[in-house]
Structures are given as structure tokens and as C-alpha cells.
Short mmCIF file of C-alpha atoms in Angstrom, two decimals:
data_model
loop_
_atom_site.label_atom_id
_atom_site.label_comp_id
_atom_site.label_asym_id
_atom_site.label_seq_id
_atom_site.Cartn_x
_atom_site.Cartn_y
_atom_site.Cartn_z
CA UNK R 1 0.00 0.00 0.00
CA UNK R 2 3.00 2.52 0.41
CA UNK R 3 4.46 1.77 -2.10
CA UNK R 4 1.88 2.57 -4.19
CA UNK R 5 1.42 5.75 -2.54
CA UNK R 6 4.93 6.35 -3.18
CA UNK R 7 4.79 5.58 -6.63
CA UNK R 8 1.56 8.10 -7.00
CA UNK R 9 3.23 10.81 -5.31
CA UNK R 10 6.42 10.20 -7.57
CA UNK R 11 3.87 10.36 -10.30
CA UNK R 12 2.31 13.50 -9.43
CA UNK R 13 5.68 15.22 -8.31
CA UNK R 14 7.31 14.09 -11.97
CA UNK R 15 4.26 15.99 -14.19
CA UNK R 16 4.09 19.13 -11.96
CA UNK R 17 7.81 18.80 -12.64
CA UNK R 18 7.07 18.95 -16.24
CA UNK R 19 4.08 21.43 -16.22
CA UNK R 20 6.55 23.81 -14.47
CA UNK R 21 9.08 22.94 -16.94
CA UNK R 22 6.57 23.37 -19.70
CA UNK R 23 5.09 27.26 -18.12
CA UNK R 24 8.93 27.99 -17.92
CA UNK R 25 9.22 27.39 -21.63
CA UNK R 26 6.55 29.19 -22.47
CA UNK R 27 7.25 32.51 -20.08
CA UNK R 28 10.36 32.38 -21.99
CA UNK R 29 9.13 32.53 -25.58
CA UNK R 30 6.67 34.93 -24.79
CA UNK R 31 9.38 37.21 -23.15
CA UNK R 32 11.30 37.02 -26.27
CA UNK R 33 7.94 37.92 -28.65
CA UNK R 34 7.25 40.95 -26.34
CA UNK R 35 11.25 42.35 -26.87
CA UNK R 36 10.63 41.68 -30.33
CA UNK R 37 7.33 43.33 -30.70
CA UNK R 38 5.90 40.40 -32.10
CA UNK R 39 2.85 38.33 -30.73
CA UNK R 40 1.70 34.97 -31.11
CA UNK R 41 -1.36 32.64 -31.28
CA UNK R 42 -4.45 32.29 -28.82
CA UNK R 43 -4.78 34.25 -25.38
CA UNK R 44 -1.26 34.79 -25.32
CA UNK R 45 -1.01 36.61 -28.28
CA UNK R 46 -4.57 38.90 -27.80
CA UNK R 47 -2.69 39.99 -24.60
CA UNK R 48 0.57 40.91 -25.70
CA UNK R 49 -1.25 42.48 -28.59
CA UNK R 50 -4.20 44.26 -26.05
CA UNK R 51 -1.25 44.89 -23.37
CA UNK R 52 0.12 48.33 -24.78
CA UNK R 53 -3.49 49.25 -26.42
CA UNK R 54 -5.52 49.11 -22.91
CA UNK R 55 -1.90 49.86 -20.81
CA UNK R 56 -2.48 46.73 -18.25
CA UNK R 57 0.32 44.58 -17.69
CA UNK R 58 0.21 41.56 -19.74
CA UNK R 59 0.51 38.71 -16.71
CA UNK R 60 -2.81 40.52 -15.46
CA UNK R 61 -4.15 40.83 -19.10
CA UNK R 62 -3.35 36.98 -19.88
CA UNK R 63 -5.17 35.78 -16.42
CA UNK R 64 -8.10 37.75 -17.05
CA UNK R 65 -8.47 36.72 -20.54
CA UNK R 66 -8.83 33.11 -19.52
CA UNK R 67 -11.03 33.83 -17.30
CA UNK R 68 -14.07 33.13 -19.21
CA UNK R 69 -12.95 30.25 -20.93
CA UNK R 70 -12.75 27.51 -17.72
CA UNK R 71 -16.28 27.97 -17.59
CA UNK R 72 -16.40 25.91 -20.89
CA UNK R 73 -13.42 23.72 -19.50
CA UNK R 74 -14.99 22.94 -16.23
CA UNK R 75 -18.17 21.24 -18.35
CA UNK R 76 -16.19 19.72 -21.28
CA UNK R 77 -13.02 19.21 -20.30
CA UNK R 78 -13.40 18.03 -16.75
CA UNK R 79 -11.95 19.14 -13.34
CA UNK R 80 -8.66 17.95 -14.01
CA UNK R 81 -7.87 19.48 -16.92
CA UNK R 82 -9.66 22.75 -15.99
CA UNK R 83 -7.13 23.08 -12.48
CA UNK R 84 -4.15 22.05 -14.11
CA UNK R 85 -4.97 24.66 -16.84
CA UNK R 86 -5.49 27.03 -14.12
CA UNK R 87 -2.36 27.02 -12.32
CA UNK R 88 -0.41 26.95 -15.32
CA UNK R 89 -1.71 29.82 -16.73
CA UNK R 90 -0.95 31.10 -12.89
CA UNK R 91 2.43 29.84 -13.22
CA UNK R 92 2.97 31.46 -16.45
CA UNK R 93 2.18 35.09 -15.79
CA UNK R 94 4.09 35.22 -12.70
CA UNK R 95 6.87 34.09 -14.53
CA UNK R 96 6.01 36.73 -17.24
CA UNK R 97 6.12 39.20 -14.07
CA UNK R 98 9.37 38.86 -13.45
CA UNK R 99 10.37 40.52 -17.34
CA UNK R 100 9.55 43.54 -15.73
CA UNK R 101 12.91 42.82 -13.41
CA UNK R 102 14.63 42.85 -16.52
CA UNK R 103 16.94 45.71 -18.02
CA UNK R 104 15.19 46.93 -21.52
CA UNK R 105 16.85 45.29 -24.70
CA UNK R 106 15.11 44.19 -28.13
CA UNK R 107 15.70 41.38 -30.47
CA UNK R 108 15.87 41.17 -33.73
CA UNK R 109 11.66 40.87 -35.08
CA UNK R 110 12.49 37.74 -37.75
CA UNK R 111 14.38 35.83 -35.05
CA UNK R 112 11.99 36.66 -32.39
CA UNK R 113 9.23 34.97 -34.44
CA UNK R 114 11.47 31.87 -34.83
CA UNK R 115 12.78 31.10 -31.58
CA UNK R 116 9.70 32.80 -29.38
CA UNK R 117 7.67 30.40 -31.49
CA UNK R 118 9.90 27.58 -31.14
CA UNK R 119 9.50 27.77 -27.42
CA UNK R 120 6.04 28.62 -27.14
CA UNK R 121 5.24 25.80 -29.47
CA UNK R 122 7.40 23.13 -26.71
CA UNK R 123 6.20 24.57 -23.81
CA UNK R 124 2.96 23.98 -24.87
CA UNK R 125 3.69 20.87 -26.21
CA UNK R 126 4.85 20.00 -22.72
CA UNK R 127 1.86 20.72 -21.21
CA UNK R 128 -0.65 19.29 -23.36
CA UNK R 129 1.52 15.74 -22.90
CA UNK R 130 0.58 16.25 -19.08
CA UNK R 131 -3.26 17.18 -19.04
CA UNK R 132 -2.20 21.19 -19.13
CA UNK R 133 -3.24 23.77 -21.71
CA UNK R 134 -2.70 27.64 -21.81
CA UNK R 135 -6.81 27.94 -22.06
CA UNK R 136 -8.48 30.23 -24.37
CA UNK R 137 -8.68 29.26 -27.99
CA UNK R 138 -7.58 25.31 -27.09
CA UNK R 139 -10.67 25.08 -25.01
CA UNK R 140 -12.59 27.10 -27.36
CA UNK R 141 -11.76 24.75 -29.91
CA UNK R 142 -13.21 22.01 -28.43
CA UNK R 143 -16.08 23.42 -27.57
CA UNK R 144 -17.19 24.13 -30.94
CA UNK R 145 -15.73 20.66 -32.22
CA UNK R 146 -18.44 18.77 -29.70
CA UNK R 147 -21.00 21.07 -30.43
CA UNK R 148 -20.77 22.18 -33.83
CA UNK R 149 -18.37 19.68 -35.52
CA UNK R 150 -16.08 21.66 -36.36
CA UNK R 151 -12.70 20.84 -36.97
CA UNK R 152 -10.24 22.59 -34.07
CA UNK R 153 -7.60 23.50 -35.98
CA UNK R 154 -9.97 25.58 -37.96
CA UNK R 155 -11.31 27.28 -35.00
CA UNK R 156 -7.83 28.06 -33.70
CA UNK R 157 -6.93 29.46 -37.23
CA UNK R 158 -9.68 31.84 -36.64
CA UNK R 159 -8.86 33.21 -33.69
CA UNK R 160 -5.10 33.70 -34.85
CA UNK R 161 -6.27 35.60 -37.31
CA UNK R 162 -8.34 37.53 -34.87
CA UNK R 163 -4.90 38.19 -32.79
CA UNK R 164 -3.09 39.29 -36.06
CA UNK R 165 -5.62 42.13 -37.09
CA UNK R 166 -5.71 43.24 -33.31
CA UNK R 167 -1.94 43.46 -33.06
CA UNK R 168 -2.07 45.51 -36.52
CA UNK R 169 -3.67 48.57 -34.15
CA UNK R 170 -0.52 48.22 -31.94
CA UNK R 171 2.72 47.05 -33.94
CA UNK R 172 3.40 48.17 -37.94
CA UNK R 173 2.22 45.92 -40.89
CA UNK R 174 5.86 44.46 -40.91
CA UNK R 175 4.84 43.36 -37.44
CA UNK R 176 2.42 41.20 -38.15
CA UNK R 177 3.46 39.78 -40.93
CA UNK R 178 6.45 38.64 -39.15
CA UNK R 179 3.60 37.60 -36.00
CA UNK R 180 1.93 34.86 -38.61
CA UNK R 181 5.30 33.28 -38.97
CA UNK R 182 5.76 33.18 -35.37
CA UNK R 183 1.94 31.49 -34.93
CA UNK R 184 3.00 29.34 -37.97
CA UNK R 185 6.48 28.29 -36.37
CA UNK R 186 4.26 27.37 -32.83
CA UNK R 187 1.58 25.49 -34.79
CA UNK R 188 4.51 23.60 -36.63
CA UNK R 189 5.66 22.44 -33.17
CA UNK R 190 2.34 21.12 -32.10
CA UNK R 191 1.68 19.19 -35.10
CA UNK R 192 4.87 17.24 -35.04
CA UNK R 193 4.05 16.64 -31.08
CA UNK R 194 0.32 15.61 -32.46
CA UNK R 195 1.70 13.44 -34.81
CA UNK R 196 4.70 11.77 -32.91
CA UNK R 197 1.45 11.33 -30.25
CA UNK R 198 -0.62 9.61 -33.21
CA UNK R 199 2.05 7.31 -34.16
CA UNK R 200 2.81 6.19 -30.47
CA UNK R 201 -0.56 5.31 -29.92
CA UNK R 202 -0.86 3.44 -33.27
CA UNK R 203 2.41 1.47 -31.92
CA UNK R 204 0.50 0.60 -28.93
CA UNK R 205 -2.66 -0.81 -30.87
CA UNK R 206 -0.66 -2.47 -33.40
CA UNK R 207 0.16 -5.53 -30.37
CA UNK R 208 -3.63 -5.65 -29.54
CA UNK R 209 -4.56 -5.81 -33.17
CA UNK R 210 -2.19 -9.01 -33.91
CA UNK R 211 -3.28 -10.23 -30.28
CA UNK R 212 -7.09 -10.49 -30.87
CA UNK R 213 -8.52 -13.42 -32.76
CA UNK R 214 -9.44 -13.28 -35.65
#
């Protein structure tokens, strides 16, 4: 019996581990878009890109963004889900807090995109592989997947492009241009983790499959 508890607290302790590695990640990336006066995808992005235009801080911005969206995560996405989403959209904008600690600097826009992208696109990865999400247009997605059929990735397409034309009233054409390849770079990273997910799972079935009578 205790060692079973052990091995469920080692569990636990392991994919906080993670989610903390994964909000790290993320902080990090979104750091880099803000010095590059870039945004991103999803909540994230509609903050960074609201941030300057309503002058609130964007770890405020972010949380109260979300804010309406675990009301659809609490009834389709469970309890679980909806906490762990919680804190680690906590976790990241205190860790976005602490940019303001920070000495002023800027970084190049093109390799903002790529790299704040990159990392965005992992850290979320990260989380998503332990029953996290960043909120907002991921649960929004699958809302209107279960009750509209929708596809998500069509939904989350839409509300990128949403993000891009509201960062256009804030940052210079250029800008945003260079914010679709940093949305494009993150959804590149999430597709490969979808994918390298899909093809796991179909190496699991495959022994079942030969297994079962036929």
C-alpha cells in the first residue's frame, strides 16, 4: 500500500515537474515575442497584442483573458484538466512578471518569431503531454468541435487571425506579418508533437490488433 502511494506521489511530483518545466518554456518565448514586438497565437497573443493598447500589464491581461474560458473547461473538459490549466496559466504570468525585473533590450523581429515560437510551441507541447493547456482558444476549440463539428484546428486558425488584425492597431504591418510566422512556427511544433502522439498510440494498438482473434 506505500508503495503505491509512493509511486503516486512520484507520479504527481514528476508531471508538476514537467508542467513547471513546460510554463517555464513558455514565459520564456513569450518574453522574447514581447522584446521583439511580435505576438503569437491564442490568449497569449490577444494579450501581448491588447497589453500596450488598454496599458495593463500583460501577466494581469493573460489571467483575465482566460477567465471566461474555464467555464467551458470545467463542463467539457473536466476538473482535471480545468485546475491544471489554471495554475499553469498562474504559473505562467508570474513568470512573465518577473520581465519587468529585466533591463530593456530588443531582439531582432524575424528571429523573435522563430525562436519565441519555437519555445512557445514546446512549452505547450509539454503541457498538453501532461493534461495542461494555456486555455483560451484550445478550449474554445473544443467546444465548438463537440457542439458544432467543427474541426479545431480551424477554429484556432480563426482566432489567430483575430490576434493578427488586433496586433495591426498596436505594432506596424511588418509586425504582423512577421507575427503569422511566429503562430505558424508554434503550430509547426504542435503538429509534429500531435503526430509523434498519433504514431505512439498506433504502436500501442498495433500488439492488440495481432493479439485479438481473428
Amino acid at each position: 500500500m506505500n508503495r503505491i502511494l509512493d509511486n503516486k506521489m512520484k507520479d504527481m511530483l514528476r508531471k508538476w515537474l514537467h508542467i513547471a518545466i513546460g510554463c517555464f518554456v513558455t514565459a520564456g518565448g513569450l518574453m522574447i515575442l514581447k522584446h521583439s514586438h511580435i505576438v503569437t497565437g491564442g490568449t497569449a497573443g490577444l494579450s501581448l497584442s491588447l497589453s500596450p493598447l488598454l496599458h495593463v500589464r500583460f501577466h494581469y491581461l493573460f489571467a483575465l483573458v482566460n477567465l471566461p474560458f474555464f467555464i467551458f473547461s470545467y463542463f467539457y473538459m473536466g476538473k482535471s484538466f480545468t485546475v491544471n490549466t489554471m495554475l499553469a496559466i498562474g504559473l505562467v504570468s508570474a513568470l512573465s512578471a518577473l520581465d519587468s525585473a529585466l533591463p530593456a533590450f530588443a531582439i531582432p523581429s524575424l528571429i523573435g518569431a522563430v525562436v519565441g515560437g519555437a519555445f512557445i510551441g514546446a512549452g505547450i507541447a509539454v503541457l498538453f503531454r501532461n493534461g495542461a493547456s494555456l486555455g483560451g482558444a484550445t478550449i474554445l476549440a473544443i467546444y465548438v468541435h463537440h457542439r458544432y463539428g467543427i474541426h479545431p484546428g480551424k477554429t484556432n486558425l480563426a482566432f489567430d487571425l483575430l490576434v493578427v488584425i488586433t496586433s495591426l492597431f498596436v505594432f506596424p504591418l511588418a509586425s504582423g506579418l512577421i507575427s503569422a510566422l511566429s503562430i505558424a512556427v508554434t503550430a509547426g511544433f504542435l503538429s509534429f508533437y500531435k503526430r509523434k502522439k498519433a504514431s505512439a498510440e498506433q504502436v500501442k494498438k498495433e500488439p492488440l490488433s495481432r493479439a485479438a482473434p481473428s
